[in-house]
Coordinates of C-alpha atoms (C1' of nucleotides) in Angstrom, one line a residue:
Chain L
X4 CA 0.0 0.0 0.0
X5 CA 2.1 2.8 -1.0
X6 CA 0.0 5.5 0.2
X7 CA 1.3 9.1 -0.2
X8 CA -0.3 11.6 1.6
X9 CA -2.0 14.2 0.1
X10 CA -0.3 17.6 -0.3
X11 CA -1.9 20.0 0.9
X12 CA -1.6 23.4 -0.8
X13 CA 0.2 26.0 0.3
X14 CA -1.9 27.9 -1.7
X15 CA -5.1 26.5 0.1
X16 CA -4.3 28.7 2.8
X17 CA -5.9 31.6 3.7
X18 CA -3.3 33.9 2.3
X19 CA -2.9 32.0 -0.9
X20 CA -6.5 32.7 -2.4
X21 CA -6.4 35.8 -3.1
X22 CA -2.7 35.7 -4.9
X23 CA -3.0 32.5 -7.3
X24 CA 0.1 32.2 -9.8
X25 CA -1.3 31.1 -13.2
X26 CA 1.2 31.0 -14.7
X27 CA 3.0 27.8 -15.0
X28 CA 6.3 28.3 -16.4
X29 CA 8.4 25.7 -14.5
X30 CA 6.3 24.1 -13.1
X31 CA 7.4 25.5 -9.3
X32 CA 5.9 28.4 -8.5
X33 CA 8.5 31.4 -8.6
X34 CA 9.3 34.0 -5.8
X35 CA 8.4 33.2 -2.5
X36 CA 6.3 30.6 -2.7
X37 CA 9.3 28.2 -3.6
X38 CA 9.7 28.2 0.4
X39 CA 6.4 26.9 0.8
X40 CA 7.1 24.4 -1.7
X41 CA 9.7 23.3 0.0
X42 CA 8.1 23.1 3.0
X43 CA 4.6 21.0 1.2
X44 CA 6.7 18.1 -1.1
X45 CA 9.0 15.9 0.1
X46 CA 11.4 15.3 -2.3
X47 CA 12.7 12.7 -0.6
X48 CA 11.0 10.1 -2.3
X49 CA 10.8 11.8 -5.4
X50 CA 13.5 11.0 -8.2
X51 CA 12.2 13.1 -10.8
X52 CA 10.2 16.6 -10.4
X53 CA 7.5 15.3 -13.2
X54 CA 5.3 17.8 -14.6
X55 CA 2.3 17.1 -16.8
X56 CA 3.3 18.7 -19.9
X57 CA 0.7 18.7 -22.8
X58 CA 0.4 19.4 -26.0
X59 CA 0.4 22.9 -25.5
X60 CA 3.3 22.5 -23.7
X61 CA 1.1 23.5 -20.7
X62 CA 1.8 22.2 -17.3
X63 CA -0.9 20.8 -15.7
X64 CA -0.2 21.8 -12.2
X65 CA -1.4 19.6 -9.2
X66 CA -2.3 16.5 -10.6
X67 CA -2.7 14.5 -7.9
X68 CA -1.5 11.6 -9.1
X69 CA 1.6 9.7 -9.5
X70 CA 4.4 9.1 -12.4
X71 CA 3.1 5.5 -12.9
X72 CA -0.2 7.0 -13.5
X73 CA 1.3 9.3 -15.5
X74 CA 3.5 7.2 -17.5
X75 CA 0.8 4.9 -18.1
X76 CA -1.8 7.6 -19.5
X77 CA 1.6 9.2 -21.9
X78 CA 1.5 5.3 -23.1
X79 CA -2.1 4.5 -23.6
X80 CA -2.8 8.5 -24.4
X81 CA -0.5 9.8 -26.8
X82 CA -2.0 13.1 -26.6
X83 CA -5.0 14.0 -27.7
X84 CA -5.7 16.3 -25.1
X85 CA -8.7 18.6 -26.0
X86 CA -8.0 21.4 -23.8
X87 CA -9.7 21.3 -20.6
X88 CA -12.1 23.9 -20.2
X89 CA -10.2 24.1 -16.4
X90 CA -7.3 24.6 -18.0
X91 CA -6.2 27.7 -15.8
X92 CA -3.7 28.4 -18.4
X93 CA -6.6 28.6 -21.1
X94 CA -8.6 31.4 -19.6
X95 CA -6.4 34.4 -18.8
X96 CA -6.2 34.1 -15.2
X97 CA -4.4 36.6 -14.7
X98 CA -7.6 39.0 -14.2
X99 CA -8.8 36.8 -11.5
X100 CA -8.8 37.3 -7.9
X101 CA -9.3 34.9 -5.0
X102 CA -12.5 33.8 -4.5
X103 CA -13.4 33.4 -7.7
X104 CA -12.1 32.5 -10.3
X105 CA -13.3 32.3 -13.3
X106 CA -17.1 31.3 -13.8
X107 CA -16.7 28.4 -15.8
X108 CA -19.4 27.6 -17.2
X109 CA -20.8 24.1 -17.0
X110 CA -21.0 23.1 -20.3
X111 CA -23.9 21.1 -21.7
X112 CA -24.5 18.2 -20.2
X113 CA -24.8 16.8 -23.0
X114 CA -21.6 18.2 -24.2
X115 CA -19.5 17.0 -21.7
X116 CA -21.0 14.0 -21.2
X117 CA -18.9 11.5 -23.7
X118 CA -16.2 13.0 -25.1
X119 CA -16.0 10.0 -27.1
X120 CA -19.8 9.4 -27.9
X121 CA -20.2 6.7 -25.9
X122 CA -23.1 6.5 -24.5
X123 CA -24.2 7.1 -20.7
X124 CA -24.3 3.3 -19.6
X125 CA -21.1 2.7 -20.8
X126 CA -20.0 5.5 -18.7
X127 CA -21.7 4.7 -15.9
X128 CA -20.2 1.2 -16.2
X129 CA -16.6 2.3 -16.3
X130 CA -16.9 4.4 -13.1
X131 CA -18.8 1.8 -11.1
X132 CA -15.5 -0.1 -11.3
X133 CA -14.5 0.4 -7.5
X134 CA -17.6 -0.8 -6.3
X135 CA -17.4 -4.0 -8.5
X136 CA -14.2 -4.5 -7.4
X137 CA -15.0 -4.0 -3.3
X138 CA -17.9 -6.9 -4.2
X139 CA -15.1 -8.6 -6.0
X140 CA -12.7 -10.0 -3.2
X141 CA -11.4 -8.7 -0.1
X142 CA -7.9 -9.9 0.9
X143 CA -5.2 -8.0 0.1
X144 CA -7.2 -5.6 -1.7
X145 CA -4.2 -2.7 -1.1
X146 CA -2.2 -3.8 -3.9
X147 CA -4.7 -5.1 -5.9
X148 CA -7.5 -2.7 -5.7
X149 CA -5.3 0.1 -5.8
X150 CA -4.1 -1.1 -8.9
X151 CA -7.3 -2.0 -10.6
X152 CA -8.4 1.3 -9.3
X153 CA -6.6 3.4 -11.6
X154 CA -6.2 0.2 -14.3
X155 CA -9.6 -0.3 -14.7
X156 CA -11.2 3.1 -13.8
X157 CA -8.6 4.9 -15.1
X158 CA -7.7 3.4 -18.2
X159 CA -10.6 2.5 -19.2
X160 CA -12.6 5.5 -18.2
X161 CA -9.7 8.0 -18.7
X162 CA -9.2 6.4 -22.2
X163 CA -12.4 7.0 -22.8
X164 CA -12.0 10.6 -22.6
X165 CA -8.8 12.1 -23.8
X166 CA -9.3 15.2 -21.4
X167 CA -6.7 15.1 -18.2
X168 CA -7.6 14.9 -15.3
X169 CA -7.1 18.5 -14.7
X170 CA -8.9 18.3 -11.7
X171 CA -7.0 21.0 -10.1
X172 CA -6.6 23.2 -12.3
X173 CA -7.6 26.9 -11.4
X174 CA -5.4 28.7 -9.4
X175 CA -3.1 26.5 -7.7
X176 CA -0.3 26.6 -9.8
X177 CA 1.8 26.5 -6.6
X178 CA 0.6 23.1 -5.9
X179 CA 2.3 21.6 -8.6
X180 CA 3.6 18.8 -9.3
X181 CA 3.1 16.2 -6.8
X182 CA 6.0 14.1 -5.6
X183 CA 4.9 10.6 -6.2
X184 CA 6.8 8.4 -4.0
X185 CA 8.4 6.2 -6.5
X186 CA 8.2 3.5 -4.4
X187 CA 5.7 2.1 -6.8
X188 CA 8.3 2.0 -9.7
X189 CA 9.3 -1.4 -7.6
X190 CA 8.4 -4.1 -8.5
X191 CA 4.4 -4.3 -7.8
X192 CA 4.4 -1.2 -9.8
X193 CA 1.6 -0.9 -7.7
X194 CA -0.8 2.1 -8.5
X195 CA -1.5 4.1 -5.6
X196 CA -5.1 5.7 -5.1
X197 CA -5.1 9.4 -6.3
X198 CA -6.7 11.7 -3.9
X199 CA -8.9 13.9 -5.7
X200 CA -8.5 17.3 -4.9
X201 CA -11.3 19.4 -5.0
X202 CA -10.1 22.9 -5.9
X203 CA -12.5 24.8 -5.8
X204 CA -13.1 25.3 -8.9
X205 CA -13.9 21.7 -9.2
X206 CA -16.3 21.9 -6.3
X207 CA -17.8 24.8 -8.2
X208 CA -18.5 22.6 -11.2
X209 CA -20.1 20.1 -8.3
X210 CA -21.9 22.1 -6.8
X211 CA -23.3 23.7 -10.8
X212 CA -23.9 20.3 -10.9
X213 CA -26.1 19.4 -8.2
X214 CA -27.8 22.8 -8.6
X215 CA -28.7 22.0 -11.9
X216 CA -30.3 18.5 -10.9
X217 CA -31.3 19.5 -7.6
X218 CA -30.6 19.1 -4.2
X219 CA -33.2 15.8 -4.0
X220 CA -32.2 14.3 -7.3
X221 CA -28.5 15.4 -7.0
X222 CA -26.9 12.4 -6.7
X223 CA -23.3 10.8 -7.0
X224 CA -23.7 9.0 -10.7
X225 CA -25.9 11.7 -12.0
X226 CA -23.7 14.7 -10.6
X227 CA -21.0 12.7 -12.5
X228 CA -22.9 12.6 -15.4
X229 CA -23.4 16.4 -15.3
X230 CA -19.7 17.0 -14.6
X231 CA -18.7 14.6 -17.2
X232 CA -15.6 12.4 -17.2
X233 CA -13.3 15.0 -18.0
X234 CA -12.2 15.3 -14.5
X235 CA -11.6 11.1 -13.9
X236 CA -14.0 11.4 -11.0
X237 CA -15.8 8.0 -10.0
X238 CA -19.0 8.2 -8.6
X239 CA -17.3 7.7 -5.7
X240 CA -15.0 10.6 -5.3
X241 CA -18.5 12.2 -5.8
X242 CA -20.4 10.4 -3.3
X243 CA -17.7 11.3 -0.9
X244 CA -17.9 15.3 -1.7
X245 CA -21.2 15.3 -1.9
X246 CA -21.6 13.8 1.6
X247 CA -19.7 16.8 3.0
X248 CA -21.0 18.8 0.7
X249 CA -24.6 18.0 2.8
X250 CA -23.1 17.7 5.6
X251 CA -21.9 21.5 5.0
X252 CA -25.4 22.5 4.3
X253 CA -27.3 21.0 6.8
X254 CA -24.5 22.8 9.4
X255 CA -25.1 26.1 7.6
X256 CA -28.4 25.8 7.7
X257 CA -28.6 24.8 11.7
X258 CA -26.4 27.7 12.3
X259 CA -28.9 30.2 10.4
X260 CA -31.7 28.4 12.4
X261 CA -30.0 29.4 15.7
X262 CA -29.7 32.5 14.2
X263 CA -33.4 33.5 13.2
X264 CA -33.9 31.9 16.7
X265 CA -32.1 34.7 18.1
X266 CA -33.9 37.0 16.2
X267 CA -37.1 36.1 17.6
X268 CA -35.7 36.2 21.4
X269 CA -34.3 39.9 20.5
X270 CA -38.1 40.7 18.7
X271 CA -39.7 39.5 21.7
X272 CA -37.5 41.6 23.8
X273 CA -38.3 44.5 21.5
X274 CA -42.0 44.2 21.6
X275 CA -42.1 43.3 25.0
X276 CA -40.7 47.4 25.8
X277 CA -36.9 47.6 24.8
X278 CA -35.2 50.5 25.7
X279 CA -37.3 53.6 24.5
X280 CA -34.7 55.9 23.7
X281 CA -32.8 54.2 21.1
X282 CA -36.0 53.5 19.8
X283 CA -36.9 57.3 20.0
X284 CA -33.6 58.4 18.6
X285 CA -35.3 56.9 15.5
X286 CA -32.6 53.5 15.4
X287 CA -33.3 50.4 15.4
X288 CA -33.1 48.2 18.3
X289 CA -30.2 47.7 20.7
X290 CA -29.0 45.5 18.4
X291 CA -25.6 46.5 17.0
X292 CA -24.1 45.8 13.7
X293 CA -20.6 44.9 14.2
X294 CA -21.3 41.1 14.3
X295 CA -19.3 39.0 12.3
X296 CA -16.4 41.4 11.8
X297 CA -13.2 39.5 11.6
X298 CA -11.3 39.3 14.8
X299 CA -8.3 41.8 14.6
X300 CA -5.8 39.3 13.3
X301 CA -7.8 36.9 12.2
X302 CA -7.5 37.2 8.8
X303 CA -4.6 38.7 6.5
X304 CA -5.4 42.8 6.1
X305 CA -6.2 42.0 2.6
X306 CA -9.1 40.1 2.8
X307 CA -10.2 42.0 6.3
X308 CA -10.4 44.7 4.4
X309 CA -12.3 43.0 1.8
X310 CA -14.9 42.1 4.3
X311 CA -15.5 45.5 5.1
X312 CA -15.9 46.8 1.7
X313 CA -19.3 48.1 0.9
X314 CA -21.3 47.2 -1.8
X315 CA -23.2 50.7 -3.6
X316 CA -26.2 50.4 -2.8
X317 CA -25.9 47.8 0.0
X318 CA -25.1 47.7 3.2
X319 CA -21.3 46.7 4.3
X320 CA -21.0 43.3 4.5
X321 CA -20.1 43.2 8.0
X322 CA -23.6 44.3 9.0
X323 CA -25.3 42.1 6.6
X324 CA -27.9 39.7 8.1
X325 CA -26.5 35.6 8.1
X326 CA -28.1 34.8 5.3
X327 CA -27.1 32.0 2.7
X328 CA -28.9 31.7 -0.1
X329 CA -29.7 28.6 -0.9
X330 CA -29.8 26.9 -3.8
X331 CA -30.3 29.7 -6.5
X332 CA -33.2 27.9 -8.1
X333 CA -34.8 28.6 -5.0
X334 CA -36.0 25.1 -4.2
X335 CA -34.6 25.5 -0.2
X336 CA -34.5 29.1 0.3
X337 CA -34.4 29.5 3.9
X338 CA -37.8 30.2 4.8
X339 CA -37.1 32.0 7.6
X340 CA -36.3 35.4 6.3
X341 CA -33.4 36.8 7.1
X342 CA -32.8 38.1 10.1
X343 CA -30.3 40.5 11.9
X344 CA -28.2 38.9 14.4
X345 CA -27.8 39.0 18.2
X346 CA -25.2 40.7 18.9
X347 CA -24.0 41.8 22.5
X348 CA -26.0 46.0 23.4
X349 CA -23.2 48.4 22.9
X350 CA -24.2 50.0 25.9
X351 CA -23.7 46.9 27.9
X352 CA -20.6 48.0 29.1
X353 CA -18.6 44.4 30.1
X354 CA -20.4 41.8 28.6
X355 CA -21.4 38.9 30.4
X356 CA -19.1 35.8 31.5
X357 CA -20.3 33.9 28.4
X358 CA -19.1 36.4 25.9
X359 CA -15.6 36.3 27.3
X360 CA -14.0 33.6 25.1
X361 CA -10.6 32.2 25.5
X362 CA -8.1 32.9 22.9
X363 CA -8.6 31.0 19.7
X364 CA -5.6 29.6 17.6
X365 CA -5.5 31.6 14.7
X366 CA -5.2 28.2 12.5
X367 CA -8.9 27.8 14.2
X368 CA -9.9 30.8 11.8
X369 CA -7.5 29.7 9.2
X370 CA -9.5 26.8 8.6
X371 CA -13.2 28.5 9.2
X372 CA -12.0 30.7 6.7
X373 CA -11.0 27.8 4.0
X374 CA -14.1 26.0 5.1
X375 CA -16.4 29.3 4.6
X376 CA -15.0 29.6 0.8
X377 CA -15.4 25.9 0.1
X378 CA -18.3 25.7 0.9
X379 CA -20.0 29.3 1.6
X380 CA -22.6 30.8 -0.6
X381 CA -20.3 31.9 -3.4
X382 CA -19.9 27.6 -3.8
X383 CA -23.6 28.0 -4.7
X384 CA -23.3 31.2 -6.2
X385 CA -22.4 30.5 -9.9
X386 CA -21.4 33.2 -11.8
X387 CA -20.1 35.8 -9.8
X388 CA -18.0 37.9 -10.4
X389 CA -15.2 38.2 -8.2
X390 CA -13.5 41.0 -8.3
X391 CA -11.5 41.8 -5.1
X392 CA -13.3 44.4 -3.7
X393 CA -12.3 47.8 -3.0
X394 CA -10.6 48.8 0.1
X395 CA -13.0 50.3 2.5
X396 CA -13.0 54.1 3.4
X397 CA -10.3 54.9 5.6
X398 CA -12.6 56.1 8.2
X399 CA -14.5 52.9 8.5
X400 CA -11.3 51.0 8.4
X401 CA -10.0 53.2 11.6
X402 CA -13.1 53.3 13.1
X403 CA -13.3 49.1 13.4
X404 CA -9.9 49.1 13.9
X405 CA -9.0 47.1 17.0
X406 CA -5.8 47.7 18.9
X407 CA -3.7 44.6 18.9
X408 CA -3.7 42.0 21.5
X409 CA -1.1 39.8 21.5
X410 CA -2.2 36.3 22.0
X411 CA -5.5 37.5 22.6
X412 CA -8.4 36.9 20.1
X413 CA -11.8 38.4 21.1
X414 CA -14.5 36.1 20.2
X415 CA -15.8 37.2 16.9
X416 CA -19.7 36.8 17.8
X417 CA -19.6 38.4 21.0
X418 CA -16.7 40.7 20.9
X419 CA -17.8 43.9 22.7
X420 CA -18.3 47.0 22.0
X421 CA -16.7 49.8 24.2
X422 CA -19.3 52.3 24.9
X423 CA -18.3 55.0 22.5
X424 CA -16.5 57.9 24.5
X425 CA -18.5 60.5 23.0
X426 CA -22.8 58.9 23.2
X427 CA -23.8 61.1 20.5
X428 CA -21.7 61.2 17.4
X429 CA -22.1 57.7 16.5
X430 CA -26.1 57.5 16.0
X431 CA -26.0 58.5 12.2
X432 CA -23.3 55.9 11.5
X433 CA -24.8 53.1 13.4
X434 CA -28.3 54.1 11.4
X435 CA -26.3 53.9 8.2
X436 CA -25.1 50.2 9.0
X437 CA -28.4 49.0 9.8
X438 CA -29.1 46.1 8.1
X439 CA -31.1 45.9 5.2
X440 CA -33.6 42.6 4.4
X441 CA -32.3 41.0 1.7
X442 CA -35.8 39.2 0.8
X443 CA -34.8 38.7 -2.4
X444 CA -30.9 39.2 -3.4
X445 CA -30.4 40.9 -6.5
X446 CA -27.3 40.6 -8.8
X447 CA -25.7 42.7 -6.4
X448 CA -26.5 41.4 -3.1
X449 CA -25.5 38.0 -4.5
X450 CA -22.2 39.5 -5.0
X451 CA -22.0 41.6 -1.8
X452 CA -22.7 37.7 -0.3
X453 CA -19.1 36.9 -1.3
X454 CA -18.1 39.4 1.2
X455 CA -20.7 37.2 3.5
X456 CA -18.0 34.2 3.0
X457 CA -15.8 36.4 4.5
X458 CA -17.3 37.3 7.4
X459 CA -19.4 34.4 7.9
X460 CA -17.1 32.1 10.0
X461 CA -17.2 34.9 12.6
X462 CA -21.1 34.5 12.8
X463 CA -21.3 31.2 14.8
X464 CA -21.8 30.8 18.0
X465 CA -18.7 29.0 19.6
X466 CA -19.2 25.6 19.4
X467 CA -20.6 24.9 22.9
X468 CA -21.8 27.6 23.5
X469 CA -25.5 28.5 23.8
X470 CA -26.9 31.7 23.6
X471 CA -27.8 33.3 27.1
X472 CA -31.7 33.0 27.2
X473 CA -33.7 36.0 27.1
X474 CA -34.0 36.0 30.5
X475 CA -30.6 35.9 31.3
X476 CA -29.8 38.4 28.5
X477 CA -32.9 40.7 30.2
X478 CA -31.8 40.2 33.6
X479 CA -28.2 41.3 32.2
X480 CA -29.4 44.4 30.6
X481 CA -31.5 45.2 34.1
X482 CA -27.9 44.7 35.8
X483 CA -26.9 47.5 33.4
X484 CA -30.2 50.0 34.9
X485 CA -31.5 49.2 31.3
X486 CA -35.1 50.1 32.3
X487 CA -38.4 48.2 31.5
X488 CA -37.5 44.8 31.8
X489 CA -40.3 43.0 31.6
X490 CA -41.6 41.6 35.0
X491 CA -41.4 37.5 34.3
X492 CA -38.1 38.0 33.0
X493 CA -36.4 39.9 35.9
X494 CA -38.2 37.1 38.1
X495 CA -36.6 34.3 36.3
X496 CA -33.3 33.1 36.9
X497 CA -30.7 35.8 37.0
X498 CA -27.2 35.8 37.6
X499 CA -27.3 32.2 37.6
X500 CA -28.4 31.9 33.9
X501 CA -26.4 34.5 32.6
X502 CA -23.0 32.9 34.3
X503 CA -24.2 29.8 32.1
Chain C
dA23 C1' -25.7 -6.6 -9.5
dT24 C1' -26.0 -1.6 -8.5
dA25 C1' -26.2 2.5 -6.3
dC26 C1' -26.8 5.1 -2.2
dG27 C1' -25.3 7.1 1.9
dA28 C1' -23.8 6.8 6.7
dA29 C1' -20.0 5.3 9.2
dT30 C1' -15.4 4.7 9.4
dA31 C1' -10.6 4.6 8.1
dT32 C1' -6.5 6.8 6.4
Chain T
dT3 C1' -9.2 17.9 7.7
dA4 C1' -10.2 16.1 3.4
dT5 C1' -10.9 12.3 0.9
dA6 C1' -11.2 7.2 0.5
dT7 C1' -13.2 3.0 1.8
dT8 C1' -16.3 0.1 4.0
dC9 C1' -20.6 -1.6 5.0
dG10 C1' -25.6 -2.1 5.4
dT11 C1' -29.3 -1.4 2.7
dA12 C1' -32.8 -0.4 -1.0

DNA sequence: ATACGAATAT
DNA sequence: TATATTCGTA
């Protein structure tokens, strides 16, 4: 079992994104990134750097896969290869930034769907492979299945289509070629299982597909269908992203349930008598918009400052209401509509014991942050454009601005808000970031939503971690001579429930 | 025999 | 963690 672990991209990281090399001239990444390079292959194993070259004399960066694999498809393939449509190197991608790449559009089903005419079943056929071969024996299946793996599915269904497995194209040019161990030149020449790696511009063609079938119907063989065989996916590698893919959804979509939840504690609060005078002052509600802004030094300036930029028309991002869209056809729209989210009253000077949160490793936001771009709503979003956005005003940027704390990270949902020194001047502002309904996004809320992937992994509530109840919340605020606390709540529980 | 998907393994 | 593989089931 020669197993070789997975690389994992430099480039995956959160600084990566938004700086992609497309070019491919080596092969290896110039400048800097050579350290990370380094750092990601072990060359160790690894007699030969072996790039993918194609016709074009384009390097197919990242292929997960290893020389035998690739020797074997030179053989069997001379090199027919149509151009991928993922060919990063095809689409001038330069003029892309982060997020998004370029929309690539799914092309016909029907299109991709045999490269070589053959016809569905046959397809279908060729990628069932693995599971015929799991049915087929058991013993020693390391060698053997891995081998038939890529023999079988591979050759067969790879040979089918002359397309590469360009599975990783877009954007991750650093990536590159992956150091096979060459173990497998021994004597089993045994094939080692390639570990698909869903860029996400892969995942975007996923998640195209299962849009276009629909979340019910969207499953593994026909996804694959819809995706075609360009990519040398089995219905496996699907079934195993699209289980994540749910699982994802059905987290987001708890997380926005706990959120609307809130909402209705906070609306029962305000019709039950909030306090009057913010209500006078002609503002909404104590609640405050600054949830979900990134930690200070949670995220590389860049992208914190793309997470503040404001949309024309819109409202920044930061204040924008956890929303996801859904599926785009509209067939789960949340049906609860969107909601503003609880945030801690800026006038509550020291927030409660439960909004005190210890400091979070900054690889914990690393990875929300990966996570939230994966699989946030610009994964469902097709289309959009993404442009990095403009650098917020400078005044917004100071005024959000959080003095550095080493080691310190305040928790993103409930990170206070110092009572502003002077009460007045910030009314007008705080009316200005009051968050607007997205009912139904237009063109340009969908794209303000990329600035949502941003700042969504601050929105959760820390795993754990319940929201105070509205008692404990009211009892807190009555702590605070917040007046007109309703009479049950201020009878309930009080300092007990908010220390839990 | 196939395909699905949850559970598990790597 | 992400992806692969296994396993029970329809």
């Amino acid at each position: 079992m020669l197993e070789v672990a997975s690389l994992q991209s430099p480039n995956q990281g959160v600084f990566g994104l938004g700086d992609h090399h497309h070019h491919v001239d080596v092969g290896f990444p110039d400048g800097v990134d050579d350290d990370f390079l380094l750092d990601y292959i072990d060359f160790s194993t690894c007699d030969v750097p072996f790039f993918h070259v194609d016709d074009d004399g384009d390097i197919l960066p990242d292929l997960e896969v290893d020389p035998t694999e690739l020797l074997a498809e030179f053989a069997d393939e001379p090199a027919t290869t149509p151009t991928t449509v993922l060919n990063p190197t095809a689409d001038g991608f330069g003029a892309h930034h982060g997020v998004d790449e370029a929309k690539t559009e799914l092309p016909a089903a029907t299109d991709m769907e045999l490269p070589e005419g053959k016809g569905e079943s046959e397809t279908k056929g060729l990628l069932e492979e693995r599971d015929v071969k799991r049915s087929r024996t058991s013993n020693n299946v390391a060698a053997d299945e891995v081998r038939s793996a890529v023999t079988t599915d591979d050759s067969s269904a790879a040979a089918g289509s002359d397309a590469k497995p360009c599975a990783s194209a877009e954007g991750h040019s650093k990536r590159t070629s992956k150091p096979a161990s060459v173990a497998s030149a021994k004597s089993s020449h045994g094939r080692r299982k390639v570990k698909v790696d869903w860029t996400p511009e892969l995942h975007r063609r996923f998640v195209q597909a299962v849009e276009q079938l629909g979340l019910d119907k969207a499953v593994p063989s026909r996804i694959l269908e819809l995706m075609g065989n360009e990519y040398r996916l089995t219905r496996h590698n699907i079934a195993s992203h699209l289980q994540k893919y749910r699982s994802h959804r059905k987290h987001l979509m708890a997380r926005e349930a706990e959120a609307a939840s809130w909402t209705q504690k906070r609306q029962m609060y305000a019709a039950a008598g909030g306090p009057r005078k913010d209500a006078a002052a002609g503002g909404a509600p104590w609640v405050v918009p600054t949830i979900g802004f990134p930690p200070p030094g949670a995220m590389p300036p860049a992208h914190a400052a793309a997470a503040m930029v404001h949309h024309p028309g819109h409202p920044p991002p930061f204040c924008r209401p956890l929303h996801v869209w859904g599926h785009p056809t509209g067939v789960d729209a949340p049906p609860t509509p969107p909601a503003m989210l609880p945030v801690w009253p800026r006038h509550l000077a020291p927030p409660p014991a439960w909004a005190h949160q210890p400091p979070v490793d900054p690889a914990y936001w690393h990875q929300q942050y990966n996570a939230a771009r994966k699989w946030g709503p610009q994964a469902v979003t097709q289309g959009t454009p993404c442009a990095p956005p403009p650098m917020p005003p400078a005044a917004m940027l100071q005024r959000f601005a959080a003095p550095p704390m080493p080691g310190m990270m305040p928790h993103p949902m409930y990170r206070p808000i110092l009572p502003p020194p002077p009460p007045a001047p910030q009314s007008n502002k705080v009316a200005g970031l009051q968050l607007q309904l997205d009912a139904h996004p237009s063109k340009e809320s969908i794209d303000a939503a990329i600035g949502d992937v941003l700042v969504k992994p601050w929105l959760p509530l820390p795993l754990g971690l319940k929201p105070p109840s509205l008692d404990s919340v009211m009892s807190e605020l009555h702590k605070q001579g917040i007046p007109k606390i309703p009479p049950a709540a201020a009878a309930a529980k009080t300092s007990s429930a908010a220390a839990s």
